[in-house]
Amino acid sequence: MGKIAILILWFWVQPLYHFEASEPTFKNKTFSAKVIRIMDGDTMEVLYQKTPVKIRLAHIDCPEKRRSQPFGNNAKIALSNLCFGQQVMVYGENYDRYQRLIAVVANHKKQIVNQEMVKQGMAWHFRKYSKDQLYAQLEATARKNKIGLWIDAHPVAPWEWRKPQKPSFPAKS
């Protein structure tokens, strides 16, 4: 019985490997594509040769839209204003654990969208994954000038916002 189960599992899983291998890889590739969807402040979808590609903007982390973090919706709108519907240049770097292409994106005005999000105070420099000091400088300037989310006296970084909250139990009396 065990051999049959393994054989069935192999026939079921094998097409998945074949499918993954046939998908194009954009790691370390540069290409032009049209922005067709903005998911949140640091995630978008582009259309490249009739194929949708999900992109996670490199070097930055934006407030969470899904969990109603302050400025989450503002960040999505800012990203949309920078590039939605436009033909952009995508500089692919790598893939994240969700199979999104981590990339730097330049809009039709030749602005680096990732940097613009930090300049507008709509993103943090994601120091955990980026050592690029330009992003650190852009964030410091936005903080100093209280631009965007930096108007908040105590902004919470998205990586802190995403951490699971420990349940609070009432004190025993």
PDB file of C-alpha atoms in Angstrom:
ATOM      1  CA  MET A   1       0.000   0.000   0.000  1.00  0.00           C
ATOM      2  CA  GLY A   2       2.872   2.403   0.788  1.00  0.00           C
ATOM      3  CA  LYS A   3       4.447   2.037  -2.667  1.00  0.00           C
ATOM      4  CA  ILE A   4       1.155   2.884  -4.362  1.00  0.00           C
ATOM      5  CA  ALA A   5       0.732   6.016  -2.233  1.00  0.00           C
ATOM      6  CA  ILE A   6       4.263   7.150  -3.093  1.00  0.00           C
ATOM      7  CA  LEU A   7       3.657   6.499  -6.784  1.00  0.00           C
ATOM      8  CA  ILE A   8       0.401   8.480  -6.724  1.00  0.00           C
ATOM      9  CA  LEU A   9       2.113  11.323  -4.859  1.00  0.00           C
ATOM     10  CA  TRP A  10       4.983  11.343  -7.383  1.00  0.00           C
ATOM     11  CA  PHE A  11       2.578  11.613 -10.348  1.00  0.00           C
ATOM     12  CA  TRP A  12       0.710  14.395  -8.555  1.00  0.00           C
ATOM     13  CA  VAL A  13       3.803  16.447  -7.593  1.00  0.00           C
ATOM     14  CA  GLN A  14       5.882  15.869 -10.758  1.00  0.00           C
ATOM     15  CA  PRO A  15       3.781  18.219 -12.974  1.00  0.00           C
ATOM     16  CA  LEU A  16       4.321  21.009 -10.416  1.00  0.00           C
ATOM     17  CA  TYR A  17       8.106  20.776 -10.834  1.00  0.00           C
ATOM     18  CA  HIS A  18       7.741  20.771 -14.590  1.00  0.00           C
ATOM     19  CA  PHE A  19       5.526  23.878 -14.424  1.00  0.00           C
ATOM     20  CA  GLU A  20       7.941  25.794 -12.172  1.00  0.00           C
ATOM     21  CA  ALA A  21      10.893  25.049 -14.425  1.00  0.00           C
ATOM     22  CA  SER A  22       9.044  26.413 -17.458  1.00  0.00           C
ATOM     23  CA  GLU A  23       8.320  29.804 -15.874  1.00  0.00           C
ATOM     24  CA  PRO A  24      10.684  32.597 -16.910  1.00  0.00           C
ATOM     25  CA  THR A  25      13.158  33.804 -14.314  1.00  0.00           C
ATOM     26  CA  PHE A  26      13.882  37.510 -13.965  1.00  0.00           C
ATOM     27  CA  LYS A  27      16.648  37.242 -11.372  1.00  0.00           C
ATOM     28  CA  ASN A  28      19.394  39.732 -12.341  1.00  0.00           C
ATOM     29  CA  LYS A  29      17.443  40.705 -15.483  1.00  0.00           C
ATOM     30  CA  THR A  30      16.310  44.110 -16.734  1.00  0.00           C
ATOM     31  CA  PHE A  31      13.087  44.407 -18.706  1.00  0.00           C
ATOM     32  CA  SER A  32      10.306  46.802 -19.601  1.00  0.00           C
ATOM     33  CA  ALA A  33       6.744  46.043 -18.521  1.00  0.00           C
ATOM     34  CA  LYS A  34       3.401  47.743 -17.851  1.00  0.00           C
ATOM     35  CA  VAL A  35       2.203  48.198 -14.260  1.00  0.00           C
ATOM     36  CA  ILE A  36      -1.247  46.586 -14.139  1.00  0.00           C
ATOM     37  CA  ARG A  37      -1.922  46.347 -10.403  1.00  0.00           C
ATOM     38  CA  ILE A  38      -0.831  47.930  -7.128  1.00  0.00           C
ATOM     39  CA  MET A  39      -1.315  45.616  -4.152  1.00  0.00           C
ATOM     40  CA  ASP A  40       0.136  47.873  -1.465  1.00  0.00           C
ATOM     41  CA  GLY A  41       2.924  50.414  -1.021  1.00  0.00           C
ATOM     42  CA  ASP A  42       5.743  48.033  -1.873  1.00  0.00           C
ATOM     43  CA  THR A  43       4.114  45.379  -4.062  1.00  0.00           C
ATOM     44  CA  MET A  44       2.842  45.610  -7.624  1.00  0.00           C
ATOM     45  CA  GLU A  45       2.097  43.462 -10.615  1.00  0.00           C
ATOM     46  CA  VAL A  46       3.448  44.139 -14.088  1.00  0.00           C
ATOM     47  CA  LEU A  47       2.589  42.610 -17.424  1.00  0.00           C
ATOM     48  CA  TYR A  48       5.583  41.346 -19.366  1.00  0.00           C
ATOM     49  CA  GLN A  49       4.934  39.675 -22.735  1.00  0.00           C
ATOM     50  CA  LYS A  50       1.362  38.786 -21.668  1.00  0.00           C
ATOM     51  CA  THR A  51       2.669  37.274 -18.415  1.00  0.00           C
ATOM     52  CA  PRO A  52       1.837  38.890 -15.039  1.00  0.00           C
ATOM     53  CA  VAL A  53       4.849  39.244 -12.734  1.00  0.00           C
ATOM     54  CA  LYS A  54       4.499  40.170  -9.040  1.00  0.00           C
ATOM     55  CA  ILE A  55       7.146  42.589  -7.869  1.00  0.00           C
ATOM     56  CA  ARG A  56       8.255  43.435  -4.340  1.00  0.00           C
ATOM     57  CA  LEU A  57      10.147  46.728  -4.298  1.00  0.00           C
ATOM     58  CA  ALA A  58      13.747  46.260  -3.135  1.00  0.00           C
ATOM     59  CA  HIS A  59      15.316  48.238  -0.258  1.00  0.00           C
ATOM     60  CA  ILE A  60      12.020  49.439   1.248  1.00  0.00           C
ATOM     61  CA  ASP A  61       9.183  48.350   3.511  1.00  0.00           C
ATOM     62  CA  CYS A  62       5.869  50.215   3.581  1.00  0.00           C
ATOM     63  CA  PRO A  63       3.113  50.414   6.179  1.00  0.00           C
ATOM     64  CA  GLU A  64       0.742  47.449   5.998  1.00  0.00           C
ATOM     65  CA  LYS A  65      -2.482  48.042   4.106  1.00  0.00           C
ATOM     66  CA  ARG A  66      -4.011  44.656   4.964  1.00  0.00           C
ATOM     67  CA  ARG A  67      -3.701  45.079   8.701  1.00  0.00           C
ATOM     68  CA  SER A  68      -4.840  48.712   8.704  1.00  0.00           C
ATOM     69  CA  GLN A  69      -1.517  50.192   9.734  1.00  0.00           C
ATOM     70  CA  PRO A  70      -1.560  54.008   9.673  1.00  0.00           C
ATOM     71  CA  PHE A  71      -0.388  55.301   6.278  1.00  0.00           C
ATOM     72  CA  GLY A  72      -0.838  51.858   4.654  1.00  0.00           C
ATOM     73  CA  ASN A  73      -3.477  53.099   2.237  1.00  0.00           C
ATOM     74  CA  ASN A  74      -1.551  56.350   1.660  1.00  0.00           C
ATOM     75  CA  ALA A  75       1.506  54.305   0.632  1.00  0.00           C
ATOM     76  CA  LYS A  76      -0.568  52.318  -1.865  1.00  0.00           C
ATOM     77  CA  ILE A  77      -1.929  55.563  -3.360  1.00  0.00           C
ATOM     78  CA  ALA A  78       1.581  57.064  -3.528  1.00  0.00           C
ATOM     79  CA  LEU A  79       2.909  54.027  -5.402  1.00  0.00           C
ATOM     80  CA  SER A  80      -0.069  54.118  -7.741  1.00  0.00           C
ATOM     81  CA  ASN A  81       0.549  57.807  -8.478  1.00  0.00           C
ATOM     82  CA  LEU A  82       4.196  57.052  -9.278  1.00  0.00           C
ATOM     83  CA  CYS A  83       3.677  54.237 -11.748  1.00  0.00           C
ATOM     84  CA  PHE A  84       0.223  52.664 -12.221  1.00  0.00           C
ATOM     85  CA  GLY A  85      -0.633  52.122 -15.881  1.00  0.00           C
ATOM     86  CA  GLN A  86       2.864  53.112 -16.980  1.00  0.00           C
ATOM     87  CA  GLN A  87       5.528  51.282 -18.913  1.00  0.00           C
ATOM     88  CA  VAL A  88       8.368  50.916 -16.390  1.00  0.00           C
ATOM     89  CA  MET A  89      11.897  49.524 -16.335  1.00  0.00           C
ATOM     90  CA  VAL A  90      12.293  46.651 -13.920  1.00  0.00           C
ATOM     91  CA  TYR A  91      15.723  45.746 -12.574  1.00  0.00           C
ATOM     92  CA  GLY A  92      15.210  42.279 -11.118  1.00  0.00           C
ATOM     93  CA  GLU A  93      17.437  41.235  -8.247  1.00  0.00           C
ATOM     94  CA  ASN A  94      16.133  38.053  -6.665  1.00  0.00           C
ATOM     95  CA  TYR A  95      12.974  36.285  -5.487  1.00  0.00           C
ATOM     96  CA  ASP A  96      11.462  36.333  -2.014  1.00  0.00           C
ATOM     97  CA  ARG A  97       9.854  33.411  -0.193  1.00  0.00           C
ATOM     98  CA  TYR A  98       6.489  34.257  -1.796  1.00  0.00           C
ATOM     99  CA  GLN A  99       8.014  33.993  -5.299  1.00  0.00           C
ATOM    100  CA  ARG A 100       7.750  37.736  -5.892  1.00  0.00           C
ATOM    101  CA  LEU A 101      10.528  39.321  -7.905  1.00  0.00           C
ATOM    102  CA  ILE A 102      12.489  41.709  -5.700  1.00  0.00           C
ATOM    103  CA  ALA A 103      13.312  44.626  -7.954  1.00  0.00           C
ATOM    104  CA  VAL A 104      14.114  48.275  -8.412  1.00  0.00           C
ATOM    105  CA  VAL A 105      11.607  50.014 -10.680  1.00  0.00           C
ATOM    106  CA  ALA A 106      12.024  53.204 -12.727  1.00  0.00           C
ATOM    107  CA  ASN A 107       8.921  55.018 -13.992  1.00  0.00           C
ATOM    108  CA  HIS A 108       8.417  56.917 -17.268  1.00  0.00           C
ATOM    109  CA  LYS A 109       9.980  60.048 -15.704  1.00  0.00           C
ATOM    110  CA  LYS A 110      13.107  57.966 -14.969  1.00  0.00           C
ATOM    111  CA  GLN A 111      12.431  58.280 -11.233  1.00  0.00           C
ATOM    112  CA  ILE A 112      13.487  55.299  -9.120  1.00  0.00           C
ATOM    113  CA  VAL A 113      10.121  54.422  -7.598  1.00  0.00           C
ATOM    114  CA  ASN A 114      11.697  52.666  -4.586  1.00  0.00           C
ATOM    115  CA  GLN A 115      13.620  55.830  -3.693  1.00  0.00           C
ATOM    116  CA  GLU A 116      10.636  58.091  -4.342  1.00  0.00           C
ATOM    117  CA  MET A 117       8.554  56.125  -1.829  1.00  0.00           C
ATOM    118  CA  VAL A 118      11.173  56.805   0.863  1.00  0.00           C
ATOM    119  CA  LYS A 119      11.523  60.474  -0.178  1.00  0.00           C
ATOM    120  CA  GLN A 120       7.744  60.913   0.131  1.00  0.00           C
ATOM    121  CA  GLY A 121       7.802  59.445   3.624  1.00  0.00           C
ATOM    122  CA  MET A 122       5.760  56.438   2.550  1.00  0.00           C
ATOM    123  CA  ALA A 123       8.388  53.774   3.279  1.00  0.00           C
ATOM    124  CA  TRP A 124      11.168  52.778   5.620  1.00  0.00           C
ATOM    125  CA  HIS A 125      14.603  51.783   4.406  1.00  0.00           C
ATOM    126  CA  PHE A 126      14.436  47.997   4.943  1.00  0.00           C
ATOM    127  CA  ARG A 127      17.852  47.714   6.606  1.00  0.00           C
ATOM    128  CA  LYS A 128      17.427  43.994   7.282  1.00  0.00           C
ATOM    129  CA  TYR A 129      17.664  43.321   3.529  1.00  0.00           C
ATOM    130  CA  SER A 130      19.401  46.445   2.210  1.00  0.00           C
ATOM    131  CA  LYS A 131      22.718  48.051   3.034  1.00  0.00           C
ATOM    132  CA  ASP A 132      22.292  50.805   0.409  1.00  0.00           C
ATOM    133  CA  GLN A 133      23.144  54.016   2.278  1.00  0.00           C
ATOM    134  CA  LEU A 134      21.235  56.216  -0.170  1.00  0.00           C
ATOM    135  CA  TYR A 135      17.968  54.782   1.191  1.00  0.00           C
ATOM    136  CA  ALA A 136      19.147  55.429   4.763  1.00  0.00           C
ATOM    137  CA  GLN A 137      19.916  59.050   3.832  1.00  0.00           C
ATOM    138  CA  LEU A 138      16.559  59.504   2.094  1.00  0.00           C
ATOM    139  CA  GLU A 139      14.759  58.138   5.157  1.00  0.00           C
ATOM    140  CA  ALA A 140      16.735  60.402   7.518  1.00  0.00           C
ATOM    141  CA  THR A 141      15.801  63.450   5.417  1.00  0.00           C
ATOM    142  CA  ALA A 142      12.113  62.506   5.318  1.00  0.00           C
ATOM    143  CA  ARG A 143      12.121  61.917   9.101  1.00  0.00           C
ATOM    144  CA  LYS A 144      13.849  65.257   9.763  1.00  0.00           C
ATOM    145  CA  ASN A 145      11.363  67.122   7.568  1.00  0.00           C
ATOM    146  CA  LYS A 146       8.372  65.172   8.960  1.00  0.00           C
ATOM    147  CA  ILE A 147       7.236  64.086   5.502  1.00  0.00           C
ATOM    148  CA  GLY A 148       4.482  61.490   5.082  1.00  0.00           C
ATOM    149  CA  LEU A 149       4.326  58.907   7.857  1.00  0.00           C
ATOM    150  CA  TRP A 150       7.058  60.759   9.751  1.00  0.00           C
ATOM    151  CA  ILE A 151       4.457  63.342  10.790  1.00  0.00           C
ATOM    152  CA  ASP A 152       3.339  60.698  13.305  1.00  0.00           C
ATOM    153  CA  ALA A 153       5.082  61.157  16.675  1.00  0.00           C
ATOM    154  CA  HIS A 154       5.617  57.388  17.085  1.00  0.00           C
ATOM    155  CA  PRO A 155       5.460  55.577  13.733  1.00  0.00           C
ATOM    156  CA  VAL A 156       5.638  51.792  13.980  1.00  0.00           C
ATOM    157  CA  ALA A 157       7.873  50.031  11.492  1.00  0.00           C
ATOM    158  CA  PRO A 158       5.984  47.498   9.333  1.00  0.00           C
ATOM    159  CA  TRP A 159       8.165  44.589  10.501  1.00  0.00           C
ATOM    160  CA  GLU A 160       7.123  45.422  14.077  1.00  0.00           C
ATOM    161  CA  TRP A 161       3.463  45.851  13.049  1.00  0.00           C
ATOM    162  CA  ARG A 162       3.487  42.382  11.437  1.00  0.00           C
ATOM    163  CA  LYS A 163       4.747  40.646  14.589  1.00  0.00           C
ATOM    164  CA  PRO A 164       2.047  38.511  16.204  1.00  0.00           C
ATOM    165  CA  GLN A 165       0.436  40.239  19.127  1.00  0.00           C
ATOM    166  CA  LYS A 166       0.545  38.420  22.436  1.00  0.00           C
ATOM    167  CA  PRO A 167      -2.948  38.044  23.880  1.00  0.00           C
ATOM    168  CA  SER A 168      -3.524  40.155  26.949  1.00  0.00           C
ATOM    169  CA  PHE A 169      -5.322  38.411  29.765  1.00  0.00           C
ATOM    170  CA  PRO A 170      -7.146  40.285  32.481  1.00  0.00           C
ATOM    171  CA  ALA A 171      -5.382  40.307  35.841  1.00  0.00           C
ATOM    172  CA  LYS A 172      -6.695  37.839  38.404  1.00  0.00           C
ATOM    173  CA  SER A 173      -8.336  39.456  41.357  1.00  0.00           C
TER     174      SER A 173
END
